[in-house]
Every structure is written in C-alpha cells, then in structure tokens.
Amino acid sequence: MPTPSTLISETDLQNRIDEIAGEINRDYADSDLLICVGVLKGSVFFMVDLLKRVTAPVAVDFFQTASYGGAKVPGEVRIRKDLDLSIRGRDVLLIEDIVDTGYTLRTILDLLRFRGAKSVKLCALLDKVEAREVEVPIDYRGFPIENVFVVGYGLDYDERYRNLPYIGVLEEEQ
Ligand code: IMP
C-alpha cells in the first residue's frame, strides 16, 4: 500500500487540537452537560483526542450516516445509526472530521435543532472550503484545506488509512 504524503503533521494536529479545546473550555465553562456528538467513523480519532482535553462535563454519542447511492443532492443523506441520548434542552457540540460539500453536516445540524437542542455548535477538524455546496457554519475549525482527497487520523480510502496519526494525501497515480 502506498504511503500518503504528509499534509498536516501529527504535531500540528495535536497543537491545533490543544487550541480548539481551550476555546471550547472557555465557551462551555458554565455548561452543566455538553452532549458531544461524533459522526462515525471518521470523527472518532479527532473526537477522542479533543475530548480528553475538554474540562466541561460531557456526554458522548454518535450518528452514522450514508448517502443514497452516493448521490450528492439535498435530502439524500440517510441516518444509519441514530443518537441514543435525548438532546432536548441540551448544549450539543457536533464533532466531524471534514466538511466537504456540506450536505451531511447540514442534514445533521437541522435534525439536532428540530429535536429541540438548547444550542448546537459544529467543530470540524478539516474544511474543504472550495468544495462547499451548502452553507454550514463551522464554530470551531481545525484547518482549511484545498480540494484534495485526504486520508488518515480517522479519514479513510476504502476503509484504509484511518489509523495514520497525520493527515495525508494520496497522490493521483496511487
Ligand atoms: P459532505 O457531506 O460532502 O460534506 O461529506 C462529508 C463526508 O465525506 C466526511 O464525513 C467524510 O466521510 C467524507 N469525505 C469528504 N472528503 C473526504 C476526503 O478527502 N477524504 C476522506 N473522506 C472524505
């Protein structure tokens, strides 16, 4: 298997996560319970490293989504695994690995609000700014990146590379 070239090093990832956790700790200093919702599977590595640095009381839950036939049109994101917890009246922090077109996050954010969360914020490690097709406000953003396919630190290519400790790029010929 080819080794992806490094786009964001492990050190840079961990330093940025320190900073984001600092912001979250300031913003939620008075929250009695922050419900942190990860989107499976890609967000898991980021979520674990981030939440180990968060000092507010948290509960952890997960969504898993799938797109019908890979089609990228609004309304075609399917919930494969729903939340276990009720979020009514709660502060919710949605944690995602990457925002690409924005359809997945737009769908989940709308659903969280519909279910009566007190507040909903989005924390995304990577932001493919130029790929955006629907608007998704990112409250805590790790890194803007170019419109390239990335792997590692949770992100996969055909389920591979998730356990790389850095964000890498698969070259075209690979
Ligand atoms: P969106 O709905 O187009 O924003 O897609 C978001 C999802 O697509 C992410 O949660 C990833 O699972 C996947 N994705 C988007 N870009 C990449 C990439 O560069 N590498 C790996 N997965 C990606």
mmCIF file of C-alpha atoms and ligand atoms in Angstrom:
data_model
loop_
_atom_site.group_PDB
_atom_site.id
_atom_site.type_symbol
_atom_site.label_atom_id
_atom_site.label_comp_id
_atom_site.label_asym_id
_atom_site.label_seq_id
_atom_site.Cartn_x
_atom_site.Cartn_y
_atom_site.Cartn_z
ATOM 1 C CA MET A 1 0.000 0.000 0.000
ATOM 2 C CA PRO A 2 1.375 3.427 -0.889
ATOM 3 C CA THR A 3 2.310 5.755 1.964
ATOM 4 C CA PRO A 4 0.376 9.023 1.726
ATOM 5 C CA SER A 5 2.429 12.189 1.733
ATOM 6 C CA THR A 6 2.007 14.408 4.790
ATOM 7 C CA LEU A 7 -0.371 17.342 4.526
ATOM 8 C CA ILE A 8 -0.767 18.054 8.253
ATOM 9 C CA SER A 9 1.735 16.506 10.667
ATOM 10 C CA GLU A 10 0.869 14.795 13.922
ATOM 11 C CA THR A 11 2.465 17.639 15.880
ATOM 12 C CA ASP A 12 0.477 20.295 14.037
ATOM 13 C CA LEU A 13 -2.749 18.344 14.569
ATOM 14 C CA GLN A 14 -2.158 17.947 18.284
ATOM 15 C CA ASN A 15 -1.160 21.597 18.752
ATOM 16 C CA ARG A 16 -4.276 22.805 16.968
ATOM 17 C CA ILE A 17 -6.456 20.440 18.991
ATOM 18 C CA ASP A 18 -4.976 21.969 22.157
ATOM 19 C CA GLU A 19 -6.084 25.392 20.939
ATOM 20 C CA ILE A 20 -9.596 24.252 19.971
ATOM 21 C CA ALA A 21 -10.055 22.524 23.335
ATOM 22 C CA GLY A 22 -9.048 25.789 25.013
ATOM 23 C CA GLU A 23 -11.775 27.655 23.103
ATOM 24 C CA ILE A 24 -14.376 25.007 23.943
ATOM 25 C CA ASN A 25 -13.380 25.078 27.607
ATOM 26 C CA ARG A 26 -13.855 28.839 27.702
ATOM 27 C CA ASP A 27 -17.197 28.759 25.841
ATOM 28 C CA TYR A 28 -18.725 25.945 27.890
ATOM 29 C CA ALA A 29 -17.248 26.793 31.297
ATOM 30 C CA ASP A 30 -20.771 27.162 32.746
ATOM 31 C CA SER A 31 -22.457 24.290 30.918
ATOM 32 C CA ASP A 32 -23.787 21.564 33.219
ATOM 33 C CA LEU A 33 -23.588 18.939 30.461
ATOM 34 C CA LEU A 34 -22.281 19.208 26.919
ATOM 35 C CA ILE A 35 -23.530 16.470 24.620
ATOM 36 C CA CYS A 36 -20.736 15.727 22.157
ATOM 37 C CA VAL A 37 -21.967 14.023 19.023
ATOM 38 C CA GLY A 38 -19.480 12.362 16.696
ATOM 39 C CA VAL A 39 -20.188 11.288 13.137
ATOM 40 C CA LEU A 40 -18.967 7.724 12.614
ATOM 41 C CA LYS A 41 -16.497 6.567 11.687
ATOM 42 C CA GLY A 42 -14.171 9.345 10.614
ATOM 43 C CA SER A 43 -14.556 11.671 13.583
ATOM 44 C CA VAL A 44 -13.532 9.112 16.212
ATOM 45 C CA PHE A 45 -9.777 9.754 16.335
ATOM 46 C CA PHE A 46 -10.232 13.538 16.454
ATOM 47 C CA MET A 47 -13.060 13.303 18.980
ATOM 48 C CA VAL A 48 -11.059 11.178 21.415
ATOM 49 C CA ASP A 49 -8.027 13.489 21.335
ATOM 50 C CA LEU A 50 -10.218 16.593 21.624
ATOM 51 C CA LEU A 51 -12.443 15.398 24.455
ATOM 52 C CA LYS A 52 -9.503 14.261 26.574
ATOM 53 C CA ARG A 53 -8.640 17.971 26.779
ATOM 54 C CA VAL A 54 -12.169 19.236 27.478
ATOM 55 C CA THR A 55 -12.836 20.037 31.115
ATOM 56 C CA ALA A 56 -16.612 20.711 30.951
ATOM 57 C CA PRO A 57 -18.790 17.715 31.848
ATOM 58 C CA VAL A 58 -19.559 15.840 28.619
ATOM 59 C CA ALA A 59 -21.746 13.014 27.404
ATOM 60 C CA VAL A 60 -20.736 11.208 24.223
ATOM 61 C CA ASP A 61 -22.982 9.949 21.454
ATOM 62 C CA PHE A 62 -22.739 9.087 17.755
ATOM 63 C CA PHE A 63 -24.508 9.386 14.434
ATOM 64 C CA GLN A 64 -23.663 7.332 11.405
ATOM 65 C CA THR A 65 -24.816 8.498 8.002
ATOM 66 C CA ALA A 66 -24.873 7.149 4.479
ATOM 67 C CA SER A 67 -25.724 8.818 1.191
ATOM 68 C CA TYR A 68 -28.217 7.051 -1.031
ATOM 69 C CA GLY A 69 -26.186 5.650 -3.904
ATOM 70 C CA GLY A 70 -23.507 8.239 -3.199
ATOM 71 C CA ALA A 71 -25.752 10.897 -4.736
ATOM 72 C CA LYS A 72 -24.984 14.414 -3.563
ATOM 73 C CA VAL A 73 -28.322 16.125 -3.515
ATOM 74 C CA PRO A 74 -30.130 17.646 -0.546
ATOM 75 C CA GLY A 75 -32.292 15.223 1.415
ATOM 76 C CA GLU A 76 -30.381 12.159 0.333
ATOM 77 C CA VAL A 77 -28.358 11.739 3.487
ATOM 78 C CA ARG A 78 -29.683 8.741 5.427
ATOM 79 C CA ILE A 79 -29.235 8.187 9.170
ATOM 80 C CA ARG A 80 -27.776 4.707 9.584
ATOM 81 C CA LYS A 81 -27.254 4.960 13.344
ATOM 82 C CA ASP A 82 -29.222 7.466 15.382
ATOM 83 C CA LEU A 83 -28.386 9.033 18.745
ATOM 84 C CA ASP A 84 -29.037 7.089 21.936
ATOM 85 C CA LEU A 85 -29.431 10.219 24.078
ATOM 86 C CA SER A 86 -32.168 12.833 24.179
ATOM 87 C CA ILE A 87 -30.778 16.244 23.319
ATOM 88 C CA ARG A 88 -33.876 18.302 24.183
ATOM 89 C CA GLY A 89 -32.826 21.401 26.115
ATOM 90 C CA ARG A 90 -29.151 20.435 25.958
ATOM 91 C CA ASP A 91 -25.998 22.071 24.637
ATOM 92 C CA VAL A 92 -24.816 19.975 21.712
ATOM 93 C CA LEU A 93 -21.395 20.003 20.079
ATOM 94 C CA LEU A 94 -21.267 18.169 16.768
ATOM 95 C CA ILE A 95 -17.790 16.845 16.012
ATOM 96 C CA GLU A 96 -16.794 15.966 12.452
ATOM 97 C CA ASP A 97 -13.598 15.055 10.661
ATOM 98 C CA ILE A 98 -14.132 17.039 7.465
ATOM 99 C CA VAL A 99 -16.703 19.299 5.830
ATOM 100 C CA ASP A 100 -16.709 18.739 2.074
ATOM 101 C CA THR A 101 -19.904 19.598 0.162
ATOM 102 C CA GLY A 102 -21.641 20.213 3.485
ATOM 103 C CA TYR A 103 -24.703 18.028 2.794
ATOM 104 C CA THR A 104 -24.012 15.579 5.634
ATOM 105 C CA LEU A 105 -23.496 18.258 8.249
ATOM 106 C CA ARG A 106 -26.373 20.419 7.033
ATOM 107 C CA THR A 107 -28.723 17.447 7.440
ATOM 108 C CA ILE A 108 -27.455 16.571 10.913
ATOM 109 C CA LEU A 109 -27.433 20.165 12.163
ATOM 110 C CA ASP A 110 -31.046 20.645 11.019
ATOM 111 C CA LEU A 111 -32.059 17.419 12.758
ATOM 112 C CA LEU A 112 -30.371 18.388 16.034
ATOM 113 C CA ARG A 113 -32.167 21.737 16.041
ATOM 114 C CA PHE A 114 -35.502 20.103 15.139
ATOM 115 C CA ARG A 115 -35.109 17.854 18.176
ATOM 116 C CA GLY A 116 -35.008 20.841 20.497
ATOM 117 C CA ALA A 117 -31.363 21.211 21.477
ATOM 118 C CA LYS A 118 -30.735 24.360 23.542
ATOM 119 C CA SER A 119 -27.684 25.158 21.420
ATOM 120 C CA VAL A 120 -25.906 23.432 18.564
ATOM 121 C CA LYS A 121 -22.335 24.166 17.516
ATOM 122 C CA LEU A 122 -20.108 22.480 14.980
ATOM 123 C CA CYS A 123 -16.478 21.527 15.450
ATOM 124 C CA ALA A 124 -14.760 20.254 12.301
ATOM 125 C CA LEU A 125 -11.105 19.359 12.003
ATOM 126 C CA LEU A 126 -10.819 19.991 8.260
ATOM 127 C CA ASP A 127 -12.675 22.397 5.995
ATOM 128 C CA LYS A 128 -12.560 21.876 2.222
ATOM 129 C CA VAL A 129 -13.643 25.435 1.616
ATOM 130 C CA GLU A 130 -13.840 25.317 -2.184
ATOM 131 C CA ALA A 131 -15.912 22.113 -2.248
ATOM 132 C CA ARG A 132 -18.811 23.610 -0.310
ATOM 133 C CA GLU A 133 -22.238 23.383 -1.958
ATOM 134 C CA VAL A 134 -24.479 24.182 1.007
ATOM 135 C CA GLU A 135 -23.713 26.651 3.754
ATOM 136 C CA VAL A 136 -22.517 25.142 7.025
ATOM 137 C CA PRO A 137 -21.262 27.499 9.734
ATOM 138 C CA ILE A 138 -18.224 25.985 11.480
ATOM 139 C CA ASP A 139 -17.841 27.271 15.049
ATOM 140 C CA TYR A 140 -14.516 25.549 15.744
ATOM 141 C CA ARG A 141 -12.389 24.816 12.688
ATOM 142 C CA GLY A 142 -9.096 22.978 12.736
ATOM 143 C CA PHE A 143 -7.601 23.647 9.300
ATOM 144 C CA PRO A 144 -8.851 24.940 5.946
ATOM 145 C CA ILE A 145 -7.535 22.634 3.204
ATOM 146 C CA GLU A 146 -7.527 22.585 -0.564
ATOM 147 C CA ASN A 147 -9.922 20.451 -2.548
ATOM 148 C CA VAL A 148 -7.818 17.258 -2.410
ATOM 149 C CA PHE A 149 -8.711 13.790 -1.158
ATOM 150 C CA VAL A 150 -7.156 13.275 2.265
ATOM 151 C CA VAL A 151 -6.697 10.217 4.459
ATOM 152 C CA GLY A 152 -5.521 9.478 7.975
ATOM 153 C CA TYR A 153 -6.457 10.469 11.508
ATOM 154 C CA GLY A 154 -9.889 8.873 11.031
ATOM 155 C CA LEU A 155 -10.324 9.548 7.329
ATOM 156 C CA ASP A 156 -10.286 6.564 5.010
ATOM 157 C CA TYR A 157 -9.880 5.474 1.452
ATOM 158 C CA ASP A 158 -11.957 2.290 1.126
ATOM 159 C CA GLU A 159 -11.680 1.815 4.937
ATOM 160 C CA ARG A 160 -7.879 2.033 4.892
ATOM 161 C CA TYR A 161 -5.528 4.598 6.444
ATOM 162 C CA ARG A 162 -7.799 5.642 9.323
ATOM 163 C CA ASN A 163 -5.099 4.917 11.909
ATOM 164 C CA LEU A 164 -2.414 7.164 10.415
ATOM 165 C CA PRO A 165 -1.508 9.729 13.108
ATOM 166 C CA TYR A 166 -1.291 12.507 10.476
ATOM 167 C CA ILE A 167 -3.401 13.822 7.583
ATOM 168 C CA GLY A 168 -2.020 12.642 4.264
ATOM 169 C CA VAL A 169 -2.722 12.932 0.567
ATOM 170 C CA LEU A 170 -2.850 10.021 -1.831
ATOM 171 C CA GLU A 171 -1.078 11.051 -4.999
ATOM 172 C CA GLU A 172 -3.043 10.787 -8.275
ATOM 173 C CA GLU A 173 -1.133 7.783 -9.640
ATOM 174 C CA GLN A 174 -1.635 5.872 -6.370
HETATM 175 P P1 IMP B 1 -20.018 16.116 2.765
HETATM 176 O O1 IMP B 1 -21.417 15.716 3.073
HETATM 177 O O2 IMP B 1 -19.766 16.216 1.280
HETATM 178 O O3 IMP B 1 -19.563 17.344 3.488
HETATM 179 O O4 IMP B 1 -19.107 14.882 3.151
HETATM 180 C C1 IMP B 1 -18.596 14.674 4.393
HETATM 181 C C2 IMP B 1 -18.069 13.257 4.483
HETATM 182 O O5 IMP B 1 -17.443 12.822 3.260
HETATM 183 C C3 IMP B 1 -16.991 13.197 5.529
HETATM 184 O O6 IMP B 1 -17.523 12.919 6.793
HETATM 185 C C4 IMP B 1 -16.098 12.077 5.027
HETATM 186 O O7 IMP B 1 -16.583 10.844 5.488
HETATM 187 C C5 IMP B 1 -16.249 12.119 3.523
HETATM 188 N N1 IMP B 1 -15.125 12.833 2.892
HETATM 189 C C6 IMP B 1 -15.162 14.033 2.288
HETATM 190 N N2 IMP B 1 -13.949 14.395 1.822
HETATM 191 C C7 IMP B 1 -13.112 13.386 2.166
HETATM 192 C C8 IMP B 1 -11.687 13.170 1.967
HETATM 193 O O8 IMP B 1 -10.940 13.989 1.398
HETATM 194 N N3 IMP B 1 -11.184 12.001 2.455
HETATM 195 C C9 IMP B 1 -11.949 11.075 3.105
HETATM 196 N N4 IMP B 1 -13.273 11.234 3.297
HETATM 197 C C10 IMP B 1 -13.847 12.384 2.837
#
